[in-house]
CSV table of C-alpha atoms in Angstrom, one decimal:
chain,number,residue,atom,x,y,z
A,1,MET,CA,80.9,27.4,-19.9
A,2,ILE,CA,80.0,25.7,-16.7
A,3,ARG,CA,81.5,27.5,-13.6
A,4,VAL,CA,82.8,25.7,-10.5
A,5,ARG,CA,80.0,27.2,-8.4
A,6,ASP,CA,77.4,25.7,-10.9
A,7,LEU,CA,79.1,22.3,-10.5
A,8,ALA,CA,79.0,22.6,-6.7
A,9,PHE,CA,75.2,23.4,-6.7
A,10,ILE,CA,74.5,20.5,-9.1
A,11,ALA,CA,76.6,18.1,-7.0
A,12,PHE,CA,74.9,19.1,-3.8
A,13,LEU,CA,71.5,18.7,-5.3
A,14,ILE,CA,72.4,15.3,-6.8
A,15,ALA,CA,73.6,14.2,-3.3
A,16,LEU,CA,70.4,15.4,-1.7
A,17,PHE,CA,68.2,13.5,-4.2
A,18,GLY,CA,70.4,10.5,-3.8
A,19,PHE,CA,70.0,10.5,0.0
A,20,GLY,CA,66.2,10.8,-0.5
A,21,PHE,CA,66.1,7.4,-2.1
A,22,ARG,CA,67.5,5.9,1.2
A,23,ARG,CA,65.6,8.3,3.6
A,24,PRO,CA,62.5,9.6,1.8
A,25,PHE,CA,62.0,12.5,4.3
A,26,VAL,CA,65.2,14.0,2.7
A,27,PHE,CA,63.0,14.8,-0.4
A,28,VAL,CA,61.1,17.2,1.9
A,29,LEU,CA,64.3,18.8,3.0
A,30,THR,CA,65.5,19.1,-0.6
A,31,TYR,CA,62.4,21.0,-1.5
A,32,VAL,CA,62.9,23.3,1.5
A,33,TYR,CA,66.4,24.0,0.4
A,34,ILE,CA,65.4,24.7,-3.2
A,35,ASP,CA,62.5,27.0,-2.2
A,36,ILE,CA,64.6,29.1,0.2
A,37,VAL,CA,68.0,29.3,-1.7
A,38,SER,CA,66.7,29.1,-5.3
A,39,PRO,CA,69.9,27.5,-6.6
A,40,GLN,CA,68.4,27.6,-10.1
A,41,ARG,CA,68.7,31.4,-10.0
A,42,LEU,CA,72.4,31.2,-8.9
A,43,THR,CA,73.6,29.2,-11.8
A,44,TYR,CA,74.0,30.0,-15.5
A,45,LEU,CA,73.4,26.5,-16.9
A,46,LEU,CA,71.6,23.2,-16.2
A,47,LEU,CA,69.7,24.0,-13.0
A,48,ASN,CA,67.9,27.0,-14.5
A,49,SER,CA,66.5,24.9,-17.3
A,50,VAL,CA,65.3,21.9,-15.1
A,51,PRO,CA,62.2,22.2,-13.0
A,52,ILE,CA,64.0,21.0,-9.8
A,53,SER,CA,61.4,22.5,-7.5
A,54,LEU,CA,58.6,20.5,-9.2
A,55,ILE,CA,60.7,17.3,-9.1
A,56,ALA,CA,61.5,17.7,-5.4
A,57,VAL,CA,57.9,18.3,-4.4
A,58,ILE,CA,56.6,15.4,-6.5
A,59,ALA,CA,59.3,13.2,-4.9
A,60,ALA,CA,58.5,14.4,-1.4
A,61,VAL,CA,54.7,13.8,-1.7
A,62,GLY,CA,55.1,10.6,-3.6
A,63,ALA,CA,57.6,9.1,-1.1
A,64,TRP,CA,55.3,10.1,1.8
A,65,ALA,CA,52.3,8.5,0.1
A,66,MET,CA,54.1,5.3,-0.7
A,67,PHE,CA,56.5,4.7,2.1
A,68,ASP,CA,55.8,6.8,5.2
A,69,ASP,CA,54.2,5.4,8.3
A,70,LYS,CA,50.8,7.1,8.7
A,71,ARG,CA,49.5,5.4,11.8
A,72,ASP,CA,50.1,8.5,14.0
A,73,THR,CA,49.3,11.1,11.4
A,74,ARG,CA,47.2,13.9,12.8
A,75,LEU,CA,45.5,16.9,11.2
A,76,ALA,CA,45.5,20.3,13.0
A,77,PRO,CA,42.8,23.0,12.8
A,78,ARG,CA,45.4,25.4,11.2
A,79,GLN,CA,45.8,23.0,8.3
A,80,PHE,CA,42.1,23.4,7.6
A,81,LEU,CA,42.5,27.2,7.9
A,82,LEU,CA,45.3,27.0,5.4
A,83,LEU,CA,43.1,25.0,3.1
A,84,LEU,CA,40.4,27.6,3.4
A,85,MET,CA,42.9,30.3,2.6
A,86,LEU,CA,44.1,28.3,-0.5
A,87,ILE,CA,40.5,28.0,-1.7
A,88,TYR,CA,39.6,31.6,-1.0
A,89,CYS,CA,42.7,32.9,-2.8
A,90,ALA,CA,41.8,30.7,-5.8
A,91,ILE,CA,38.4,32.4,-5.9
A,92,THR,CA,39.7,35.9,-5.7
A,93,THR,CA,42.3,35.2,-8.3
A,94,ARG,CA,39.6,34.2,-10.8
A,95,SER,CA,37.9,37.6,-10.2
A,96,ALA,CA,41.0,39.7,-9.8
A,97,ASP,CA,41.2,43.3,-11.0
A,98,PHE,CA,44.4,42.4,-12.9
A,99,PRO,CA,43.9,38.7,-13.9
A,100,VAL,CA,47.2,38.3,-15.8
A,101,ASP,CA,49.4,39.8,-13.0
A,102,ALA,CA,47.3,37.9,-10.3
A,103,MET,CA,48.1,34.6,-12.0
A,104,GLY,CA,51.8,35.3,-11.8
A,105,LYS,CA,51.6,35.6,-8.0
A,106,TRP,CA,49.1,32.8,-7.6
A,107,ASP,CA,51.6,30.5,-9.3
A,108,TRP,CA,53.9,30.5,-6.3
A,109,VAL,CA,51.4,31.4,-3.5
A,110,TRP,CA,49.3,28.2,-3.9
A,111,LYS,CA,52.5,26.1,-3.8
A,112,ALA,CA,53.5,27.8,-0.5
A,113,LEU,CA,50.1,27.2,1.0
A,114,ALA,CA,49.8,23.6,-0.3
A,115,PHE,CA,53.2,22.7,1.0
A,116,ALA,CA,52.4,24.2,4.4
A,117,ILE,CA,49.3,21.9,4.6
A,118,PHE,CA,51.3,18.9,3.6
A,119,LEU,CA,54.5,19.5,5.7
A,120,PRO,CA,53.1,18.7,9.2
A,121,LEU,CA,52.0,15.2,7.9
A,122,THR,CA,55.6,14.3,7.6
A,123,LEU,CA,56.8,15.7,10.9
A,124,ARG,CA,56.1,12.6,13.1
A,125,THR,CA,59.3,12.7,15.2
A,126,LYS,CA,61.5,15.2,17.0
A,127,LEU,CA,64.3,14.2,14.6
A,128,ARG,CA,62.3,15.3,11.6
A,129,ILE,CA,61.2,18.6,13.2
A,130,GLU,CA,64.8,19.3,14.1
A,131,ALA,CA,66.0,18.4,10.6
A,132,LEU,CA,63.4,20.7,9.0
A,133,LEU,CA,64.4,23.6,11.2
A,134,LEU,CA,68.1,22.9,10.6
A,135,PHE,CA,67.6,22.9,6.8
A,136,MET,CA,65.6,26.1,7.1
A,137,ILE,CA,68.2,27.9,9.2
A,138,LEU,CA,71.2,26.7,7.1
A,139,SER,CA,69.5,27.5,3.8
A,140,ALA,CA,68.7,31.0,5.0
A,141,GLY,CA,72.1,31.1,6.6
A,142,SER,CA,73.8,30.6,3.2
A,143,ILE,CA,72.4,34.0,2.3
A,144,ILE,CA,72.8,35.6,5.7
A,145,ILE,CA,76.5,34.6,6.1
A,146,VAL,CA,77.3,36.1,2.7
A,147,GLY,CA,75.5,39.3,3.7
A,148,GLY,CA,77.3,39.4,7.1
A,149,ILE,CA,80.7,39.0,5.6
A,150,LYS,CA,80.0,41.7,3.0
A,151,THR,CA,78.7,44.0,5.7
A,152,LEU,CA,81.9,43.6,7.8
A,153,ALA,CA,84.0,44.2,4.7
A,154,SER,CA,82.1,47.2,3.1
A,155,GLY,CA,79.4,48.3,5.5
A,156,GLY,CA,76.7,47.7,2.9
A,157,GLY,CA,74.1,50.3,2.3
A,158,TYR,CA,70.4,50.6,1.3
A,159,GLY,CA,70.0,48.6,-2.0
A,160,GLU,CA,73.7,48.1,-2.2
A,161,LEU,CA,74.3,44.8,-0.4
A,162,ASN,CA,74.6,42.1,-3.1
A,163,LEU,CA,73.3,38.8,-1.7
A,164,MET,CA,74.5,36.6,-4.5
A,165,VAL,CA,71.8,37.6,-7.0
A,166,SER,CA,71.0,40.9,-8.7
A,167,ASN,CA,67.2,40.8,-8.2
A,168,ASN,CA,65.1,41.3,-5.1
A,169,SER,CA,62.9,38.2,-5.3
A,170,GLY,CA,62.3,35.9,-2.3
A,171,LEU,CA,64.7,36.1,0.6
A,172,TYR,CA,67.2,38.2,-1.5
A,173,GLU,CA,65.2,41.4,-0.8
A,174,GLY,CA,66.8,43.6,1.9
A,175,SER,CA,63.8,44.1,4.2
A,176,ILE,CA,62.6,40.5,3.8
A,177,ILE,CA,66.0,38.9,4.6
A,178,SER,CA,66.4,41.3,7.5
A,179,THR,CA,63.1,40.2,9.0
A,180,VAL,CA,63.8,36.5,8.5
A,181,ALA,CA,67.4,36.8,9.8
A,182,VAL,CA,66.3,38.4,13.1
A,183,CYS,CA,63.4,35.9,13.5
A,184,ILE,CA,65.6,32.8,13.2
A,185,VAL,CA,68.0,34.0,15.9
A,186,PRO,CA,66.0,32.2,18.7
A,187,LEU,CA,66.0,29.0,16.7
A,188,VAL,CA,69.8,29.3,16.1
A,189,LEU,CA,70.4,29.7,19.8
A,190,TRP,CA,68.1,26.7,20.5
A,191,PHE,CA,70.4,24.5,18.4
A,192,ALA,CA,73.4,25.8,20.4
A,193,THR,CA,71.9,24.0,23.5
A,194,TYR,CA,69.4,21.4,22.5
A,195,GLY,CA,70.4,20.2,19.0
A,196,THR,CA,71.0,16.5,18.5
A,197,ILE,CA,71.8,16.2,14.8
A,198,PHE,CA,75.0,18.2,15.5
A,199,LYS,CA,75.9,17.7,19.1
A,200,PRO,CA,76.2,21.2,20.7
A,201,ASP,CA,79.9,21.0,21.5
A,202,TRP,CA,82.2,24.0,21.4
A,203,LYS,CA,82.5,24.0,17.6
A,204,VAL,CA,78.7,24.0,17.1
A,205,LYS,CA,78.2,26.6,19.7
A,206,ILE,CA,80.8,28.9,18.1
A,207,PHE,CA,79.1,28.4,14.7
A,208,CYS,CA,75.6,29.1,16.2
A,209,TYR,CA,76.8,32.3,17.9
A,210,ALA,CA,78.6,33.5,14.8
A,211,LEU,CA,75.5,32.8,12.7
A,212,ALA,CA,73.3,34.7,15.2
A,213,PHE,CA,75.8,37.6,15.0
A,214,ALA,CA,75.6,37.5,11.2
A,215,CYS,CA,71.8,37.6,11.5
A,216,LEU,CA,72.0,40.8,13.5
A,217,LEU,CA,74.4,42.3,10.9
A,218,ILE,CA,72.0,41.9,8.0
A,219,PRO,CA,69.8,44.9,9.0
A,220,VAL,CA,73.0,46.9,9.2
A,221,GLY,CA,74.2,45.8,5.8
A,222,THR,CA,70.8,46.3,4.1
A,223,SER,CA,70.0,49.5,6.1
A,224,ALA,CA,66.6,48.1,6.6
A,225,ARG,CA,64.6,50.0,9.2
A,226,THR,CA,62.3,47.0,9.5
A,227,GLY,CA,65.3,44.9,10.7
A,228,LEU,CA,66.2,47.4,13.5
A,229,VAL,CA,62.7,47.4,14.8
A,230,CYS,CA,62.7,43.6,14.8
A,231,ILE,CA,66.0,43.5,16.7
A,232,GLY,CA,64.4,45.7,19.4
A,233,LEU,CA,61.4,43.4,19.7
A,234,LEU,CA,63.6,40.3,19.8
A,235,ALA,CA,65.6,41.8,22.7
A,236,ALA,CA,62.4,42.4,24.6
A,237,LEU,CA,61.1,38.9,24.0
A,238,MET,CA,64.3,37.2,25.0
A,239,LEU,CA,64.2,38.9,28.4
A,240,ARG,CA,61.3,36.5,29.3
A,241,ASN,CA,63.6,33.5,29.1
A,242,ALA,CA,66.7,35.1,30.4
A,243,LYS,CA,68.0,33.4,33.6
A,244,ARG,CA,70.0,36.4,34.7
A,245,ARG,CA,67.8,39.2,33.8
A,246,LEU,CA,69.8,42.1,35.3
A,247,MET,CA,72.9,41.0,33.4
A,248,TYR,CA,70.9,40.6,30.3
A,249,LEU,CA,69.4,44.1,30.7
A,250,ALA,CA,72.9,45.5,31.2
A,251,LEU,CA,74.1,43.9,28.0
A,252,VAL,CA,71.1,45.2,26.1
A,253,ALA,CA,71.9,48.7,27.3
A,254,VAL,CA,75.7,48.5,26.7
A,255,VAL,CA,75.8,46.8,23.3
A,256,PRO,CA,74.2,49.7,21.3
A,257,ILE,CA,76.5,52.2,22.9
A,258,VAL,CA,79.6,50.1,22.2
A,259,SER,CA,78.6,49.3,18.6
A,260,LEU,CA,77.6,52.8,17.7
A,261,PRO,CA,81.1,54.0,16.6
A,262,PHE,CA,81.4,50.9,14.3
A,263,LEU,CA,78.1,51.4,12.5
A,264,PRO,CA,78.3,52.8,8.9
A,265,GLU,CA,77.1,56.3,8.3
A,266,SER,CA,74.6,55.2,5.7
A,267,PHE,CA,72.9,53.0,8.3
A,268,LEU,CA,72.7,55.7,10.9
A,269,GLU,CA,71.3,58.3,8.5
A,270,ARG,CA,68.6,55.9,7.4
A,271,MET,CA,67.7,54.9,10.9
A,272,GLN,CA,67.1,58.5,11.8
A,273,THR,CA,64.2,58.6,9.4
A,274,ILE,CA,62.3,56.3,11.8
A,275,GLN,CA,61.8,59.3,14.1
A,276,ASN,CA,60.9,61.7,11.3
A,277,HIS,CA,59.2,59.6,8.8
A,278,GLN,CA,57.4,62.5,7.2
A,279,SER,CA,60.6,63.7,5.7
A,280,ASP,CA,61.3,60.4,4.0
A,281,THR,CA,59.6,59.8,0.6
A,282,SER,CA,59.6,56.0,1.0
A,283,ALA,CA,57.8,56.2,4.4
A,284,SER,CA,55.4,58.9,3.2
A,285,THR,CA,54.3,56.8,0.2
A,286,ARG,CA,53.8,53.8,2.5
A,287,VAL,CA,51.4,55.8,4.7
A,288,ALA,CA,49.6,57.0,1.6
A,289,VAL,CA,49.2,53.5,0.1
A,290,TRP,CA,47.9,52.2,3.5
A,291,LYS,CA,45.2,55.0,3.5
A,292,TRP,CA,44.3,54.1,-0.1
A,293,THR,CA,44.0,50.4,0.8
A,294,ILE,CA,41.6,51.2,3.6
A,295,ASP,CA,39.4,53.3,1.3
A,296,TYR,CA,39.6,50.6,-1.4
A,297,ALA,CA,38.4,47.9,1.0
A,298,LYS,CA,35.3,50.0,1.9
A,299,THR,CA,34.1,49.5,-1.7
A,300,HIS,CA,35.8,46.1,-2.3
A,301,PRO,CA,35.3,44.2,1.0
A,302,PHE,CA,36.4,40.9,-0.6
A,303,GLY,CA,39.6,42.4,-2.1
A,304,GLY,CA,40.8,42.9,-5.6
A,305,GLY,CA,42.8,39.8,-6.0
A,306,PHE,CA,46.6,39.6,-6.2
A,307,GLU,CA,48.4,42.7,-7.4
A,308,ALA,CA,45.4,44.9,-6.8
A,309,TYR,CA,47.7,47.7,-5.7
A,310,ARG,CA,48.6,48.3,-9.4
A,311,GLN,CA,45.6,50.6,-9.7
A,312,ASN,CA,46.5,53.0,-6.9
A,313,HIS,CA,47.3,56.7,-7.6
A,314,LEU,CA,48.7,58.4,-4.5
A,315,ARG,CA,49.3,62.0,-3.6
A,316,PHE,CA,51.4,62.6,-0.6
A,317,GLU,CA,53.5,65.4,1.1
A,318,THR,CA,57.0,65.2,2.6
A,319,VAL,CA,57.8,67.6,5.4
A,320,LYS,CA,61.3,68.7,6.2
A,321,VAL,CA,62.6,71.1,8.8
A,322,VAL,CA,65.5,73.2,7.4
A,323,GLY,CA,67.8,75.5,9.4
A,324,SER,CA,68.4,75.9,13.2
A,325,GLY,CA,67.7,78.2,16.1
A,326,ASN,CA,65.4,81.1,15.1
A,327,ASN,CA,65.9,80.4,11.4
A,328,ILE,CA,63.8,77.2,11.1
A,329,THR,CA,61.8,76.7,7.9
A,330,VAL,CA,59.3,74.0,7.3
A,331,VAL,CA,59.5,72.8,3.7
A,332,ARG,CA,56.5,70.9,2.4
A,333,THR,CA,57.0,69.1,-0.9
A,334,PRO,CA,54.0,67.5,-2.7
A,335,GLY,CA,54.5,64.3,-4.6
A,336,GLU,CA,52.7,61.6,-6.6
A,337,ASP,CA,53.1,57.9,-7.1
A,338,ARG,CA,51.3,55.2,-8.9
A,339,ALA,CA,51.1,51.4,-8.5
A,340,ARG,CA,52.8,51.6,-5.1
A,341,ALA,CA,53.2,48.2,-3.4
A,342,TYR,CA,51.6,47.8,0.0
A,343,HIS,CA,54.8,47.4,2.0
A,344,SER,CA,52.8,45.7,4.8
A,345,SER,CA,51.4,42.2,5.0
A,346,TYR,CA,48.3,43.4,6.8
A,347,PHE,CA,47.4,45.9,4.1
A,348,GLU,CA,48.5,43.4,1.4
A,349,MET,CA,45.9,40.9,2.8
A,350,LEU,CA,43.3,43.6,3.1
A,351,GLY,CA,43.7,45.0,-0.4
A,352,GLU,CA,44.1,41.6,-2.2
A,353,GLN,CA,41.9,39.3,-0.1
A,354,GLY,CA,39.6,41.7,1.6
A,355,TYR,CA,38.3,41.4,5.2
A,356,PRO,CA,37.7,37.6,5.0
A,357,GLY,CA,41.3,36.9,3.8
A,358,LEU,CA,42.8,39.2,6.4
A,359,ALA,CA,40.7,37.5,9.1
A,360,LEU,CA,41.9,34.0,7.9
A,361,TRP,CA,45.5,35.1,7.8
A,362,LEU,CA,45.3,36.6,11.3
A,363,MET,CA,43.7,33.5,12.7
A,364,ILE,CA,46.4,31.3,11.2
A,365,ASN,CA,49.2,33.4,12.7
A,366,ILE,CA,47.7,34.3,16.1
A,367,ALA,CA,46.8,30.6,16.6
A,368,GLY,CA,50.4,29.7,16.1
A,369,VAL,CA,51.6,32.2,18.8
A,370,PHE,CA,48.8,30.9,21.1
A,371,ARG,CA,49.5,27.2,20.6
A,372,MET,CA,53.3,27.7,21.3
A,373,GLU,CA,52.3,29.4,24.5
A,374,VAL,CA,50.2,26.4,25.5
A,375,LEU,CA,53.2,24.1,24.9
A,376,ARG,CA,55.5,26.4,26.8
A,377,GLN,CA,53.3,26.2,29.9
A,378,ARG,CA,52.5,22.5,29.5
A,379,TYR,CA,56.1,21.4,29.4
A,380,ARG,CA,57.9,24.0,31.5
A,381,LYS,CA,58.3,21.4,34.3
A,382,ALA,CA,58.9,18.4,32.0
A,383,SER,CA,61.4,15.6,32.6
A,384,ALA,CA,64.9,15.7,31.3
A,385,ASP,CA,63.9,13.8,28.2
A,386,GLU,CA,61.3,16.5,27.3
A,387,ALA,CA,63.3,19.5,28.5
A,388,TRP,CA,63.8,20.6,24.9
A,389,VAL,CA,60.1,21.2,24.2
A,390,THR,CA,59.5,24.4,26.1
A,391,PRO,CA,62.6,26.1,24.8
A,392,LEU,CA,61.7,25.1,21.2
A,393,ALA,CA,58.1,26.3,21.6
A,394,SER,CA,59.4,29.5,23.0
A,395,ALA,CA,61.9,29.9,20.1
A,396,LEU,CA,59.2,29.2,17.5
A,397,GLN,CA,56.8,31.6,19.3
A,398,ASN,CA,59.5,34.4,19.4
A,399,ALA,CA,60.3,33.9,15.8
A,400,HIS,CA,56.7,34.1,14.8
A,401,ILE,CA,56.1,37.3,16.8
A,402,VAL,CA,59.2,39.0,15.2
A,403,TYR,CA,57.8,38.0,11.8
A,404,LEU,CA,54.4,39.5,12.6
A,405,LEU,CA,56.1,42.8,13.5
A,406,GLY,CA,58.3,42.8,10.4
A,407,ALA,CA,55.3,41.9,8.3
A,408,ALA,CA,53.8,45.3,9.3
A,409,PHE,CA,56.4,47.0,7.1
A,410,VAL,CA,57.0,44.6,4.3
A,411,GLY,CA,54.7,42.5,2.1
A,412,ILE,CA,55.5,39.0,3.2
A,413,ALA,CA,52.0,37.7,3.9
A,414,PHE,CA,52.7,34.7,1.6
A,415,GLN,CA,56.4,34.3,2.1
A,416,PRO,CA,57.0,30.5,1.9
A,417,PHE,CA,59.6,30.6,4.8
A,418,ILE,CA,57.0,31.6,7.4
A,419,TYR,CA,54.6,28.9,6.2
A,420,MET,CA,57.4,26.3,6.7
A,421,LEU,CA,57.8,27.8,10.2
A,422,ILE,CA,54.1,27.3,10.8
A,423,GLY,CA,54.4,23.8,9.5
A,424,ALA,CA,57.1,23.1,12.1
A,425,GLN,CA,54.8,24.6,14.8
A,426,ILE,CA,52.0,22.3,13.8
A,427,GLY,CA,54.3,19.3,13.7
A,428,LEU,CA,55.5,20.1,17.3
A,429,ASP,CA,52.0,20.7,18.4
A,430,THR,CA,50.5,17.5,17.0
């Protein structure tokens, strides 16, 4: 039996594909929507049996090849770095320690890298860059708004916030959606001032501010420590662009105090483990797997291919202080774990792609932050027609920096969303 929600997804996709035949760039936006939201996993019939992602990317590339104006198409150095990363990952996949499992990850990684190489070729105008970012934000927002509403209604909890699907793949995993939600806040605020597709009147501004608030609620609802750390960094980064810095600092100081009584107990208890990570099994195993990865890279400098973590065997120790006053006892509890995931993009790259892969990945990301700074400085005294450039470069830069911090605690080195963000950066830059 087809549900109303299934029909809504199908109708929306048919409409997107239909608009694509009139404006071929819409095929690119359709693929972005499918890749972020994964509507085929939200329906019971039809979409989950049709390769809609493949259809969308073939339509996007084909329409660009046949109809798009290529006279001002430019290639950026980062596109060549992405191509090198793609080739290098293909090589390590062929010699992976776990070839079958590695092929499973390679199946979606190569698509994310290939699309990131292709995407800037289509971003010839401000309108297209803005449309891409708008689709990215609203697609992620469809998940974030649901999470925000459920957080307000129930308070959420670690592993308890249902984000429309029951599995943790893609952006539906708590720490990943927390990182992405916080990193898009600067872009949401940019649309509240400089957007042109939807004129930033009072209705658009209210929506943008409400969406930004929902983004900040996601770390609360998921109880993701990564999200809280990202919020702290974002607050520091936004100080740079604040026009009234004293007022901004006052708000930053007051908001946590005012919001503290309204935060759920489960969130506060989990955040306390940031200060005493040795007492938390999850944090202790992360440190243990990071140490294992460093030792593994010493004997495997070119990495073990995707899913190489499956061979690890960890021994760790949790430390808890029990009692108070003069009756304090330190309790040490040994533990073991096997096939523990990296829980860090940096160690993910080191363990799977070795030192060359880690170096390539760092170059791609650091170059993005650097190039956005170049644009910020170049256009900070621009005319009224180009006044949007510096704020957008700043928003993209802040989003990227927040991602790089979140990536230290969650394995999102190949998350397609960040490669779309990099594609937007390259499009703005070229």
